[in-house]
Amino acid sequence: MSSKDCSWHTSVTSGPAPTPRQDVAMASANGVVYVHAGRDNFVRDDLYSLDMTDKANPVWELLVENGRKPAPCYGHVLACVDGKVFTFGGFDELGGQCSKVYRLDFTEDLLSVAVAVDKSDGEWTEMESDLNLNESRIGAISPDGTLHVLQVGSKRSEADSATSGEEMFWDCYKVGEVLDFDDRVLRPEDLVPQNGKKLRVEHATQSKGKAYPPKIRARLVKNTEEEQKMLAYVAEFKNKFAEFYPNRRSLLLFAPNECGVPKFVCTTVRPSKLDYTQLYDLTPCCEFVANYLEYEQLESPLLFPKSLPSPYTVMEWQAGDCFDLATTLCSLLTGVGFDAYVCVGYAPKRITHCDQTGETCSVLELEETQRVKATYAKAHAPVPEKKQSKYQVKQLIDLTSSLELADAKNARAEAKKAKEAMRVLKKLEREERVKQAVAEAAAADALEAETAAAAADAAAAASPGKKRPETETGTVCAEGAAENADCENGHPVSPAADSHQEHALEAVPETNDEGETGEEMEGEEMEGDEPEPTNVGTSGPSSESYAASTRPVSAVDPAVEEARLDAKHEGKRVHAWVLVRAGAREVAETVFVEPTTARTYNVNASPYQGLEAVWNHLNLWVNKQRGTTVGAPHQPLLGMAFDLDDDARWEACLEVDTIEVPLHFGEDDEIVDEESTPGGGETLVVVETPATGKDPDPDPKDDLDPGEEEDKKENDDEAGDDDASRVSGTDATQTGDHGGDAADPLPEVEDGQPPETPENEYLDHDPNLVTVDMPVSWVPKLRVSQENFDTRCPRGHKLVRYAGVTHEMFALFGPCKRWDGLVERLCVFQDLDCVVLKQERTVFNRRKDCLLERRHGFLGDEKTLLERFAPGAAFGVDTTELLIDRERHTVFFPGGRVDGLRTRHEVFGIKMCETFSGRDDFLVERKVTYDAEETGLRAAEALALVRAKDAAETASAAGGGHKKKNKKTQAPPPPVLAKVTQKFLLPDISLLQEKRRREDPDGAPVPPAQHWLKKRVFDLKNGTVKCHYHFGEGTATANVSVFHKDGTPCELTIVDPAADRPNDTQIAETFHKHRLAEKRCVADVRDVEHEADEIVKNRAKEEQQIELLLGYYDAHRVKIEDDDEEEVLVTKKFDYLSPFMPPLLAGEKMSANEASVARTQALANLAEELSTRREIIKKRQDDTNAVAGKRTAQYKRDADLRTEKEEAAYRAALEDTAFTLRLLEQRRKRHDANAERKVGELENTMRSDPRMAAMYA
């Protein structure tokens, strides 16, 4: 807008402009406008600059920012002060208010004297603003750098939103200079990226699910009675599991949802079937979840998540960790009939971090698999049987001795065994030498330590005031074997052996006095300020390792520290994925599915390292198979059986459909939340005060003597896998009747009296037990709108990096779609670091030019371009492959062209080859060879002629004093044709003969095969026409004829000696036909060259003016928007009287004479129109009768020469003529009847017209 005349105008800009959005922050300085963040369908965090120094050509630029960037926000303020950009306030993605101040420092232009803002990339810095959290705040930054903030409400945290109206007051107005703010000193926890899931869950918990509809919110914020009973049951199951498996990680049986309410994990799985048939198969469904949901790492890699939101909420958020993605994928797969389960276990870092830089691209893998299958199918395709000739050479008899072959095979086997034995012997010798070297090194170290200790004692004796120095290797074994961490069995251990021992100790879960596993202890160690050395048995850390652990953080190399943590956490990183068992939906084999990448793995070839439990909407099963529950470093999960009905390998949490749990009495009974355990989640504990004062579920160990307890412990250790079966089946008060296999609870009896036998064992229940049904899922049915489904991925864009490949995805429809219709881009690089580009693949959708795919190749100096189109493209093009400046290969759709062209291969300036199919002249191939030398000479002559003509025109214009006219660039002359070759297909002679007998029995007979052209060569350079014919029946050679343009006699080669040789007249006629065919062929070639140029020009035009076809949902959305804004248009009717009314002034009326004249003219005009219409009908009748008369006369004249085909055509023409005449007669009668009616209607209309009142009054 111009401030002078307050007028708006639209500037034409260039460069990458920001997407349309609202609530952005804008600022300007020195002719540059900055636009930061804002929101459209999403909350943004990008920064754009608009350079307005050249007002005729403003340029947009997307700035690359570094440092601690502001979070995505909107409604904030932006200001440029002293060459820096400051931002303050606004709202975050969840709607919470922001009070942080950020500064963006640009690269200073040292050559300029004045301070100016440079448009180069900058770095963000968070400032200390000293602003408290209030209910509301309003801020502004003045041009002089003063921050004005007005805060409303008392100093409360945003979590306490229950502020009453009387507590709301204007309590704080602050002013500060942004240039005086100090940089915020970041703590270590500030450097950790914020966990997006944690923020979203906190927001949903604080708002108590107010964003959900009432029916959905009711299931989120509280539990039903059935869910409370189920939680009590699984809590008891969890406690029993901890008793029988003290060294196992605590199970994740329940976790708080997004509103902080604990829910059973099985009820979190909600089988749902979406409305999109694309998701009914395994691979598309997995790809949809991996692309639609943004993966976020767990808050702690060693612990279970603290919350497990519903898949419904995860689909709304479009983000979550591995547990959220696995639960959502399991819900979708079970909803369409797959036997799917959520798996919880351990995985390597590359899986938990979704790092695919070491993996092969899934798109390339799929292409390779399809290529291998096609090759295999081609190699194993059934070979058509060939007719065996009776004249064959017999195969030679194989005289090789089978005994000699067997002896040679046995000899090779014996040699292989001897070689293997020698290799094993050498390996054992090498190991013995290594052990001996280690022992000698350890002895030398011990001797050196003793010498150093003796020297230290001597020095201490010489100087009594000095303290005895400590040796670097610790104390000597002889002086204190119990305190030496590096000694074992009285012998020192080398550092290598110590490292092996440390790895072995890390592989075994450690247990402290409270029963916590080593993984949980490590999780707590990470959360502490400083790790403490861990002592296992008599071994402990060496002085060097302890010094490294207590060294200041600043002195440790981050890369080394990260590598140490990776090695320490290997095999202990918690992860969740999906198991799909074979059987349902024709799944051939049981596979693992990684929800973050959609990759499928065989259960014996997966990267996972351990499996704790699996669950779905029906039950939860705990893994009891030895060696598979705890993650082993660098060892994949192998040899697992997934028969969940096998009690020896899997322990089911719910044995039957209905479960019995203890019923506790008392007013103080309630389910409370414990603190978060290292195993993850929050544990529910049943707090009870029984009326009898006895424990309703006594521990069997309490009734055992110490000796009996030790025996029982030994028996339990020997039992192994049988322990887990007692988790839900041993204690009757816990599980009740488990399918009839477990023993019934015994009633309490007095001493010395046998228990009473119940009359009905199925009706004899403990009165302290109640029956619990499996509650239905509390999660609403999953839904995805069409717009979100077409968006495909968060914000309509996703980038995945593979080994030497980058894969980008874009939205199909909606506001996030690209302007050019690009939906997918795959870049293949020559190196693994993705620096040197090798190939770029782009996929398009909804393009008006029907472009589907484009591939750019960059291999050395050769640059290739391949484009693939959908049916309906211009010129019927299917695929175009271009080698820049060398050749072009074009494939056309079958049936897409009238001339039957299928392929066209052009080598520029050298040759061209075309193939055809389905042509009436049976042409199948046409090859054109150009004379490159002659073409170059003609081009040089034409160029010299053009230059001479331009020089003459320039001299003439300079002599005449007028300006030279600009002329169009003259195209170079067409290339010179040297040779044109045509190939023809031999038609089916029998079909042609049958057709002639059916349609024209008196016509010329069909010539035999030896008279049909097979190949014709027009040698334009040498002036000859050479014709090759097909083989005749029973002949081994074919006829050949060569015609010369210089008058040389024709060369004929006729195979059949009995055939008549043509005379000179027939030869001349045949030569003339070939000359005419040559002329037509040259003209067709020139048309082809022109068409090829038109295809190239049309493609350039289409790329300059890209248009997208409007999809149905976009059209529906646009229609709704137009309906809201469109105005009601009044349809203007045609005035029949206005052409005949005299010119009148405003308010003047026609007189009686004027009205009479207007009436007469209106009636005359109507009568003329009706008469014209009647004449048209009559003329068509006359023309039809005339044509019928001529046809009849011709029929009578050729009565003796008619064929059956002509007779049938004449009868069909008679029927058509009769039908047309009847139709025209009906139209004439209807017209006559309507003419009188229309005249009467016009008369009545004029009588009722107020403008004709003077006449009819």
Short mmCIF file of N, CA and C in Angstrom, two decimals, residues 1017-1148:
data_model
loop_
_atom_site.label_atom_id
_atom_site.label_comp_id
_atom_site.label_asym_id
_atom_site.label_seq_id
_atom_site.Cartn_x
_atom_site.Cartn_y
_atom_site.Cartn_z
N VAL A 1017 13.31 -51.11 -49.91
CA VAL A 1017 14.38 -50.16 -49.58
C VAL A 1017 14.41 -49.09 -50.65
N PHE A 1018 14.21 -47.83 -50.21
CA PHE A 1018 14.34 -46.69 -51.10
C PHE A 1018 15.72 -46.07 -50.88
N ASP A 1019 16.65 -46.38 -51.77
CA ASP A 1019 18.00 -45.84 -51.67
C ASP A 1019 18.02 -44.51 -52.42
N LEU A 1020 17.72 -43.43 -51.70
CA LEU A 1020 17.61 -42.11 -52.33
C LEU A 1020 18.97 -41.57 -52.77
N LYS A 1021 20.01 -41.98 -52.10
CA LYS A 1021 21.32 -41.47 -52.45
C LYS A 1021 21.83 -42.07 -53.75
N ASN A 1022 21.58 -43.38 -53.97
CA ASN A 1022 22.04 -44.07 -55.18
C ASN A 1022 20.95 -44.19 -56.23
N GLY A 1023 19.71 -43.81 -55.92
CA GLY A 1023 18.63 -43.81 -56.90
C GLY A 1023 18.13 -45.19 -57.26
N THR A 1024 17.95 -46.08 -56.28
CA THR A 1024 17.44 -47.42 -56.54
C THR A 1024 16.29 -47.74 -55.60
N VAL A 1025 15.45 -48.69 -56.00
CA VAL A 1025 14.37 -49.22 -55.18
C VAL A 1025 14.51 -50.73 -55.20
N LYS A 1026 14.72 -51.32 -54.04
CA LYS A 1026 14.92 -52.76 -53.94
C LYS A 1026 13.78 -53.37 -53.15
N CYS A 1027 13.15 -54.40 -53.72
CA CYS A 1027 11.98 -55.02 -53.10
C CYS A 1027 12.29 -56.49 -52.82
N HIS A 1028 12.01 -56.91 -51.58
CA HIS A 1028 12.12 -58.31 -51.18
C HIS A 1028 10.71 -58.81 -50.87
N TYR A 1029 10.42 -60.03 -51.30
CA TYR A 1029 9.09 -60.59 -51.13
C TYR A 1029 9.15 -61.76 -50.14
N HIS A 1030 7.99 -62.14 -49.64
CA HIS A 1030 7.92 -63.25 -48.69
C HIS A 1030 8.17 -64.57 -49.41
N PHE A 1031 8.51 -65.56 -48.60
CA PHE A 1031 8.74 -66.89 -49.15
C PHE A 1031 7.43 -67.51 -49.60
N GLY A 1032 7.48 -68.15 -50.73
CA GLY A 1032 6.32 -68.89 -51.19
C GLY A 1032 6.22 -70.24 -50.51
N GLU A 1033 5.14 -70.93 -50.73
CA GLU A 1033 4.92 -72.22 -50.10
C GLU A 1033 5.89 -73.24 -50.70
N GLY A 1034 6.68 -73.86 -49.81
CA GLY A 1034 7.61 -74.88 -50.24
C GLY A 1034 8.87 -74.35 -50.87
N THR A 1035 9.19 -73.06 -50.68
CA THR A 1035 10.40 -72.48 -51.28
C THR A 1035 11.37 -72.08 -50.18
N ALA A 1036 12.65 -72.10 -50.51
CA ALA A 1036 13.71 -71.73 -49.57
C ALA A 1036 14.28 -70.36 -49.88
N THR A 1037 13.95 -69.79 -51.02
CA THR A 1037 14.38 -68.44 -51.39
C THR A 1037 13.17 -67.63 -51.79
N ALA A 1038 13.36 -66.32 -51.91
CA ALA A 1038 12.26 -65.42 -52.19
C ALA A 1038 12.58 -64.57 -53.41
N ASN A 1039 11.52 -64.00 -53.99
CA ASN A 1039 11.68 -63.13 -55.14
C ASN A 1039 12.30 -61.81 -54.72
N VAL A 1040 13.10 -61.24 -55.59
CA VAL A 1040 13.76 -59.96 -55.36
C VAL A 1040 13.70 -59.17 -56.65
N SER A 1041 13.43 -57.86 -56.53
CA SER A 1041 13.43 -56.98 -57.69
C SER A 1041 14.13 -55.69 -57.33
N VAL A 1042 14.98 -55.21 -58.29
CA VAL A 1042 15.74 -53.98 -58.08
C VAL A 1042 15.46 -53.06 -59.25
N PHE A 1043 14.99 -51.81 -58.91
CA PHE A 1043 14.68 -50.82 -59.94
C PHE A 1043 15.68 -49.67 -59.83
N HIS A 1044 16.13 -49.19 -61.00
CA HIS A 1044 17.10 -48.10 -61.05
C HIS A 1044 16.46 -46.87 -61.68
N LYS A 1045 16.77 -45.70 -61.09
CA LYS A 1045 16.20 -44.45 -61.59
C LYS A 1045 16.99 -43.90 -62.79
N ASP A 1046 18.19 -44.37 -63.00
CA ASP A 1046 19.01 -43.83 -64.10
C ASP A 1046 18.76 -44.53 -65.43
N GLY A 1047 17.73 -45.37 -65.51
CA GLY A 1047 17.41 -46.05 -66.75
C GLY A 1047 18.01 -47.41 -66.89
N THR A 1048 18.78 -47.85 -65.92
CA THR A 1048 19.35 -49.19 -65.97
C THR A 1048 18.22 -50.21 -65.91
N PRO A 1049 18.30 -51.28 -66.68
CA PRO A 1049 17.22 -52.28 -66.67
C PRO A 1049 16.99 -52.86 -65.28
N CYS A 1050 15.77 -53.23 -65.08
CA CYS A 1050 15.36 -53.79 -63.79
C CYS A 1050 15.97 -55.16 -63.59
N GLU A 1051 16.38 -55.45 -62.36
CA GLU A 1051 16.94 -56.74 -62.00
C GLU A 1051 15.87 -57.54 -61.26
N LEU A 1052 15.45 -58.64 -61.86
CA LEU A 1052 14.39 -59.48 -61.30
C LEU A 1052 14.96 -60.84 -60.93
N THR A 1053 14.59 -61.33 -59.78
CA THR A 1053 14.94 -62.67 -59.33
C THR A 1053 13.64 -63.39 -58.99
N ILE A 1054 13.24 -64.35 -59.86
CA ILE A 1054 11.99 -65.08 -59.67
C ILE A 1054 12.34 -66.52 -59.33
N VAL A 1055 11.86 -66.99 -58.20
CA VAL A 1055 12.21 -68.32 -57.71
C VAL A 1055 11.52 -69.41 -58.52
N ASP A 1056 10.25 -69.23 -58.81
CA ASP A 1056 9.48 -70.26 -59.51
C ASP A 1056 9.83 -70.22 -61.00
N PRO A 1057 10.46 -71.27 -61.52
CA PRO A 1057 10.80 -71.23 -62.96
C PRO A 1057 9.58 -71.33 -63.85
N ALA A 1058 8.48 -71.84 -63.35
CA ALA A 1058 7.27 -72.00 -64.18
C ALA A 1058 6.44 -70.71 -64.23
N ALA A 1059 6.78 -69.75 -63.39
CA ALA A 1059 6.01 -68.50 -63.37
C ALA A 1059 6.34 -67.65 -64.58
N ASP A 1060 5.36 -66.88 -65.03
CA ASP A 1060 5.54 -65.99 -66.18
C ASP A 1060 6.33 -64.77 -65.77
N ARG A 1061 7.32 -64.41 -66.56
CA ARG A 1061 8.09 -63.21 -66.29
C ARG A 1061 7.32 -62.01 -66.80
N PRO A 1062 7.30 -60.89 -66.03
CA PRO A 1062 6.57 -59.70 -66.48
C PRO A 1062 7.24 -59.07 -67.68
N ASN A 1063 6.41 -58.45 -68.50
CA ASN A 1063 6.95 -57.75 -69.65
C ASN A 1063 7.39 -56.35 -69.25
N ASP A 1064 7.88 -55.59 -70.21
CA ASP A 1064 8.41 -54.25 -69.92
C ASP A 1064 7.32 -53.31 -69.41
N THR A 1065 6.11 -53.44 -69.98
CA THR A 1065 5.02 -52.56 -69.54
C THR A 1065 4.67 -52.83 -68.09
N GLN A 1066 4.57 -54.08 -67.73
CA GLN A 1066 4.25 -54.41 -66.34
C GLN A 1066 5.38 -53.96 -65.40
N ILE A 1067 6.62 -54.12 -65.86
CA ILE A 1067 7.74 -53.66 -65.03
C ILE A 1067 7.69 -52.15 -64.85
N ALA A 1068 7.37 -51.40 -65.93
CA ALA A 1068 7.29 -49.94 -65.83
C ALA A 1068 6.15 -49.52 -64.89
N GLU A 1069 5.01 -50.22 -64.99
CA GLU A 1069 3.89 -49.89 -64.08
C GLU A 1069 4.28 -50.17 -62.63
N THR A 1070 4.93 -51.30 -62.41
CA THR A 1070 5.36 -51.62 -61.03
C THR A 1070 6.36 -50.59 -60.52
N PHE A 1071 7.31 -50.19 -61.37
CA PHE A 1071 8.29 -49.18 -60.97
C PHE A 1071 7.61 -47.85 -60.66
N HIS A 1072 6.60 -47.51 -61.45
CA HIS A 1072 5.86 -46.26 -61.20
C HIS A 1072 5.14 -46.32 -59.85
N LYS A 1073 4.56 -47.45 -59.53
CA LYS A 1073 3.91 -47.58 -58.22
C LYS A 1073 4.92 -47.40 -57.09
N HIS A 1074 6.09 -47.97 -57.26
CA HIS A 1074 7.12 -47.82 -56.21
C HIS A 1074 7.60 -46.38 -56.11
N ARG A 1075 7.66 -45.69 -57.23
CA ARG A 1075 8.06 -44.27 -57.18
C ARG A 1075 7.03 -43.45 -56.42
N LEU A 1076 5.75 -43.73 -56.69
CA LEU A 1076 4.69 -43.02 -55.92
C LEU A 1076 4.76 -43.37 -54.44
N ALA A 1077 5.02 -44.66 -54.12
CA ALA A 1077 5.16 -45.05 -52.71
C ALA A 1077 6.36 -44.37 -52.07
N GLU A 1078 7.43 -44.18 -52.86
CA GLU A 1078 8.60 -43.49 -52.33
C GLU A 1078 8.27 -42.03 -52.03
N LYS A 1079 7.52 -41.40 -52.91
CA LYS A 1079 7.14 -40.01 -52.69
C LYS A 1079 6.29 -39.87 -51.44
N ARG A 1080 5.32 -40.79 -51.27
CA ARG A 1080 4.49 -40.74 -50.06
C ARG A 1080 5.32 -41.02 -48.82
N CYS A 1081 6.27 -41.95 -48.94
CA CYS A 1081 7.10 -42.29 -47.78
C CYS A 1081 7.97 -41.12 -47.36
N VAL A 1082 8.56 -40.40 -48.31
CA VAL A 1082 9.38 -39.22 -47.97
C VAL A 1082 8.52 -38.15 -47.31
N ALA A 1083 7.31 -37.95 -47.83
CA ALA A 1083 6.41 -36.97 -47.21
C ALA A 1083 6.05 -37.38 -45.79
N ASP A 1084 5.82 -38.69 -45.57
CA ASP A 1084 5.51 -39.17 -44.21
C ASP A 1084 6.69 -38.95 -43.28
N VAL A 1085 7.90 -39.15 -43.79
CA VAL A 1085 9.08 -38.93 -42.95
C VAL A 1085 9.21 -37.47 -42.55
N ARG A 1086 8.94 -36.56 -43.49
CA ARG A 1086 9.01 -35.13 -43.15
C ARG A 1086 7.92 -34.78 -42.14
N ASP A 1087 6.74 -35.39 -42.27
CA ASP A 1087 5.69 -35.16 -41.28
C ASP A 1087 6.10 -35.69 -39.90
N VAL A 1088 6.79 -36.82 -39.91
CA VAL A 1088 7.26 -37.38 -38.63
C VAL A 1088 8.27 -36.45 -37.98
N GLU A 1089 9.20 -35.91 -38.77
CA GLU A 1089 10.18 -34.97 -38.22
C GLU A 1089 9.50 -33.74 -37.65
N HIS A 1090 8.51 -33.24 -38.37
CA HIS A 1090 7.76 -32.08 -37.86
C HIS A 1090 7.00 -32.44 -36.59
N GLU A 1091 6.42 -33.63 -36.53
CA GLU A 1091 5.69 -34.05 -35.35
C GLU A 1091 6.62 -34.19 -34.15
N ALA A 1092 7.82 -34.74 -34.39
CA ALA A 1092 8.79 -34.87 -33.29
C ALA A 1092 9.14 -33.49 -32.72
N ASP A 1093 9.33 -32.51 -33.59
CA ASP A 1093 9.59 -31.15 -33.10
C ASP A 1093 8.40 -30.59 -32.35
N GLU A 1094 7.18 -30.88 -32.81
CA GLU A 1094 5.98 -30.39 -32.13
C GLU A 1094 5.83 -31.03 -30.75
N ILE A 1095 6.21 -32.30 -30.63
CA ILE A 1095 6.13 -32.96 -29.32
C ILE A 1095 7.07 -32.27 -28.33
N VAL A 1096 8.28 -31.94 -28.78
CA VAL A 1096 9.24 -31.27 -27.90
C VAL A 1096 8.73 -29.88 -27.51
N LYS A 1097 8.19 -29.12 -28.47
CA LYS A 1097 7.68 -27.78 -28.17
C LYS A 1097 6.47 -27.86 -27.24
N ASN A 1098 5.60 -28.83 -27.47
CA ASN A 1098 4.43 -28.98 -26.62
C ASN A 1098 4.81 -29.32 -25.18
N ARG A 1099 5.86 -30.18 -25.01
CA ARG A 1099 6.30 -30.51 -23.66
C ARG A 1099 6.87 -29.29 -22.96
N ALA A 1100 7.63 -28.47 -23.69
CA ALA A 1100 8.16 -27.25 -23.08
C ALA A 1100 7.03 -26.31 -22.67
N LYS A 1101 6.00 -26.21 -23.49
CA LYS A 1101 4.86 -25.36 -23.17
C LYS A 1101 4.10 -25.89 -21.96
N GLU A 1102 3.93 -27.20 -21.88
CA GLU A 1102 3.22 -27.78 -20.74
C GLU A 1102 3.99 -27.59 -19.44
N GLU A 1103 5.32 -27.64 -19.49
CA GLU A 1103 6.11 -27.43 -18.29
C GLU A 1103 6.11 -25.98 -17.85
N GLN A 1104 5.97 -25.06 -18.80
CA GLN A 1104 5.90 -23.65 -18.43
C GLN A 1104 4.54 -23.28 -17.86
N GLN A 1105 3.50 -23.97 -18.28
CA GLN A 1105 2.15 -23.68 -17.81
C GLN A 1105 1.55 -24.97 -17.22
N ILE A 1106 2.02 -25.32 -16.04
CA ILE A 1106 1.55 -26.55 -15.39
C ILE A 1106 0.15 -26.32 -14.83
N GLU A 1107 -0.74 -27.22 -15.16
CA GLU A 1107 -2.11 -27.17 -14.67
C GLU A 1107 -2.44 -28.50 -14.01
N LEU A 1108 -3.16 -28.42 -12.89
CA LEU A 1108 -3.58 -29.61 -12.17
C LEU A 1108 -5.08 -29.80 -12.33
N LEU A 1109 -5.47 -31.05 -12.48
CA LEU A 1109 -6.89 -31.36 -12.55
C LEU A 1109 -7.48 -31.30 -11.15
N LEU A 1110 -8.64 -30.71 -11.04
CA LEU A 1110 -9.27 -30.52 -9.75
C LEU A 1110 -9.93 -31.82 -9.32
N GLY A 1111 -9.49 -32.36 -8.18
CA GLY A 1111 -10.09 -33.58 -7.67
C GLY A 1111 -11.49 -33.35 -7.16
N TYR A 1112 -12.17 -34.47 -6.90
CA TYR A 1112 -13.57 -34.37 -6.48
C TYR A 1112 -13.69 -33.64 -5.15
N TYR A 1113 -12.82 -33.99 -4.20
CA TYR A 1113 -12.96 -33.39 -2.88
C TYR A 1113 -12.54 -31.92 -2.91
N ASP A 1114 -11.54 -31.61 -3.72
CA ASP A 1114 -11.18 -30.20 -3.87
C ASP A 1114 -12.30 -29.43 -4.56
N ALA A 1115 -12.91 -30.03 -5.58
CA ALA A 1115 -14.02 -29.36 -6.26
C ALA A 1115 -15.19 -29.16 -5.31
N HIS A 1116 -15.46 -30.15 -4.48
CA HIS A 1116 -16.55 -30.01 -3.51
C HIS A 1116 -16.24 -28.90 -2.50
N ARG A 1117 -14.95 -28.82 -2.06
CA ARG A 1117 -14.58 -27.77 -1.12
C ARG A 1117 -14.69 -26.39 -1.76
N VAL A 1118 -14.23 -26.28 -2.99
CA VAL A 1118 -14.31 -24.99 -3.69
C VAL A 1118 -15.76 -24.59 -3.93
N LYS A 1119 -16.61 -25.56 -4.22
CA LYS A 1119 -18.02 -25.27 -4.45
C LYS A 1119 -18.66 -24.72 -3.18
N ILE A 1120 -18.31 -25.30 -2.04
CA ILE A 1120 -18.87 -24.81 -0.77
C ILE A 1120 -18.41 -23.38 -0.50
N GLU A 1121 -17.11 -23.11 -0.76
CA GLU A 1121 -16.61 -21.76 -0.55
C GLU A 1121 -17.28 -20.77 -1.49
N ASP A 1122 -17.51 -21.18 -2.73
CA ASP A 1122 -18.18 -20.28 -3.67
C ASP A 1122 -19.62 -20.05 -3.29
N ASP A 1123 -20.28 -21.08 -2.76
CA ASP A 1123 -21.68 -20.90 -2.34
C ASP A 1123 -21.80 -19.93 -1.19
N ASP A 1124 -20.76 -19.87 -0.35
CA ASP A 1124 -20.83 -18.93 0.77
C ASP A 1124 -20.64 -17.49 0.32
N GLU A 1125 -19.96 -17.28 -0.80
CA GLU A 1125 -19.62 -15.92 -1.21
C GLU A 1125 -20.40 -15.43 -2.43
N GLU A 1126 -21.02 -16.33 -3.18
CA GLU A 1126 -21.65 -15.91 -4.42
C GLU A 1126 -22.92 -15.12 -4.12
N GLU A 1127 -23.25 -14.22 -5.01
CA GLU A 1127 -24.45 -13.41 -4.91
C GLU A 1127 -25.53 -13.99 -5.81
N VAL A 1128 -26.79 -13.75 -5.40
CA VAL A 1128 -27.92 -14.26 -6.16
C VAL A 1128 -28.08 -13.40 -7.41
N LEU A 1129 -27.98 -14.03 -8.56
CA LEU A 1129 -28.10 -13.32 -9.83
C LEU A 1129 -29.53 -13.41 -10.33
N VAL A 1130 -30.08 -12.30 -10.74
CA VAL A 1130 -31.44 -12.24 -11.26
C VAL A 1130 -31.39 -12.50 -12.77
N THR A 1131 -32.10 -13.52 -13.19
CA THR A 1131 -32.12 -13.88 -14.60
C THR A 1131 -33.01 -12.89 -15.36
N LYS A 1132 -32.45 -12.29 -16.39
CA LYS A 1132 -33.18 -11.31 -17.20
C LYS A 1132 -33.91 -12.02 -18.33
N LYS A 1133 -35.24 -11.83 -18.40
CA LYS A 1133 -36.05 -12.49 -19.42
C LYS A 1133 -36.05 -11.68 -20.72
N PHE A 1134 -36.25 -12.41 -21.81
CA PHE A 1134 -36.30 -11.76 -23.13
C PHE A 1134 -37.63 -11.02 -23.29
N ASP A 1135 -37.55 -9.77 -23.73
CA ASP A 1135 -38.75 -8.94 -23.95
C ASP A 1135 -39.17 -9.08 -25.41
N TYR A 1136 -40.32 -9.70 -25.65
CA TYR A 1136 -40.79 -9.94 -27.02
C TYR A 1136 -41.22 -8.67 -27.72
N LEU A 1137 -41.58 -7.60 -26.96
CA LEU A 1137 -42.16 -6.41 -27.56
C LEU A 1137 -41.15 -5.29 -27.79
N SER A 1138 -40.00 -5.35 -27.10
CA SER A 1138 -39.04 -4.24 -27.18
C SER A 1138 -38.50 -4.01 -28.60
N PRO A 1139 -38.29 -5.04 -29.47
CA PRO A 1139 -37.78 -4.74 -30.82
C PRO A 1139 -38.76 -3.96 -31.69
N PHE A 1140 -40.07 -3.96 -31.33
CA PHE A 1140 -41.08 -3.32 -32.17
C PHE A 1140 -41.67 -2.07 -31.55
N MET A 1141 -41.21 -1.67 -30.37
CA MET A 1141 -41.73 -0.47 -29.72
C MET A 1141 -41.00 0.76 -30.24
N PRO A 1142 -41.69 1.86 -30.40
CA PRO A 1142 -41.04 3.11 -30.81
C PRO A 1142 -40.20 3.66 -29.67
N PRO A 1143 -39.22 4.50 -29.95
CA PRO A 1143 -38.41 5.11 -28.86
C PRO A 1143 -39.27 6.01 -28.00
N LEU A 1144 -39.26 5.79 -26.69
CA LEU A 1144 -40.08 6.54 -25.73
C LEU A 1144 -39.20 7.17 -24.68
N LEU A 1145 -39.67 8.28 -24.14
CA LEU A 1145 -38.99 8.93 -23.03
C LEU A 1145 -39.37 8.24 -21.73
N ALA A 1146 -38.64 8.60 -20.65
CA ALA A 1146 -38.92 7.98 -19.36
C ALA A 1146 -40.31 8.36 -18.89
N GLY A 1147 -41.13 7.37 -18.60
CA GLY A 1147 -42.51 7.60 -18.13
C GLY A 1147 -43.53 7.75 -19.23
N GLU A 1148 -43.09 7.80 -20.51
CA GLU A 1148 -44.02 7.95 -21.63
C GLU A 1148 -44.58 6.60 -22.03
#
